[in-house]
Amino acid sequence: MARIDRSRRRFLGLTAAVAGLALLPAAAAARAGLLHGWRGTALGADACLRLVHPDAAEARRLIGLCLAEVARLERVFSLYRGDSALVRLNRDGRLDDAPADLVRLMSEAAAFGRASGGRFDMTVQPLWSLHARHFARAGADPAGPAPAEIAAARRLVGFQAVEIGAGRIAFARPGMQVTLNGIAQGYITDRITELLRQEGLDDVLVDMGEIRAQGRRPDGRPWQVGLDGAAGIGPLALSGGAVATSAAAGTVFDPAGRFGHLIDPASGRPEAPWRSVSVAAPTATAADALSTALSVLPPGEAAGLLARHPGSTAFLTAADGGTTVMGTRVPG
C-alpha cells in the first residue's frame, strides 16, 4: 500500500538521481507476477513507480523514460538550479523563451489563485524567503519577521501581476518571485502518468511527491493509498485518480517548530488552521494545488472551493487529530 507521509518536506529539490537507484530486486518482482517497480528520491521527496507489464526489460526501459522526463522538468521548475527556467524568471523578472510546461503550469496556478480568492498564490516566494532569512540569522526574534518587513514583502505578492502569454512570462513589479512548490509535484506526477499511458500502459501507480493511479494491480484490485494522520479514514481505493497531502509541520522555519512553510498570502505569515490536508481529485495537479490552498483557507470557505472542483474530496485533520471530510466524491 502506498502511503502519504504528512510530515514529508514540500519543496522542489528535484534530485531524481538515477545513479544508485535501481529497479526493485528481480525476486520481488517475480513474486508479484506482472508488477515491476522503482523506488528512490525525486522532487525532494520519496518517490516510487509501480507498473503492470509482462516484460521486465520493457518495464526497465519505461522507468528510464520516466526518470529522464523528471530530470527534464527539473530544468524547468527547480528553485535550486541556477539554470532552471524558473530561476531565470525570478532573477530577470521576465522570460521571453518560456518553456511550454512553465507557461501551462503557471496558467493553471493562476486559475487556482482565482478560484481560491488568492489563498493559492504562486508569487508568495518573497514571503517565504523573508521568513527563511529571518530565522537563519543568529538571535532571530522568535516572533518572526517585523510587521514592516512582512508588509514590504506582501507588496511583491499578487499572481494577477504576472503576465503569461505564448512563450513569454513577465512580472509587473520589480522584485516579484514565483514558487510552484504547491503544484509542481502534482503536475510532474501527471506528466509521468500521461507518458506511461502514451506508451500503452493501462495499470500504473505514480508517486512523484503526489500520487496518481490508473488501472489496477495485477490481481485486479484497485491501488490502495493510505492517509497518514487522517483519523478514522481507511485506505483509499484508486483506479483513476490522485491524492496529495499538505502539512505545515512538513517543513518549519524556526527551531521551535511554530512557523511552518505554508504561508497565507492574506496575512503574510505562516498560518494553517489544519494539521494536515489531503485531497483526492481527478488529477495530481488539482489535488496538489487544492491541498495547498485549503491548508491556509479559513475553514468556512473550504466547501465553496471544493464545490468549484467537482470530483474532489478533502480530508481536513485538526490539531486534536479529528478529521473532517468535505467534497463531492473520491475518484475511483
Tab-separated table of C-alpha atoms in Angstrom, residues 24-37 56:
chain	number	residue	atom	x	y	z
A	24	LEU	CA	13.249	-3.481	-7.114
A	25	PRO	CA	15.026	-6.859	-6.841
A	26	ALA	CA	14.087	-9.329	-9.539
A	27	ALA	CA	12.939	-11.864	-6.943
A	28	ALA	CA	10.445	-9.401	-5.504
A	29	ALA	CA	9.141	-8.589	-8.964
A	30	ALA	CA	8.795	-12.274	-9.745
A	31	ARG	CA	6.771	-12.849	-6.569
A	32	ALA	CA	4.488	-10.017	-7.638
A	33	GLY	CA	3.916	-11.586	-11.048
A	34	LEU	CA	3.476	-8.754	-13.543
A	35	LEU	CA	4.274	-5.969	-11.071
A	36	HIS	CA	7.516	-4.049	-11.604
A	37	GLY	CA	8.725	-1.074	-9.615
A	56	ALA	CA	10.630	-6.864	-17.251
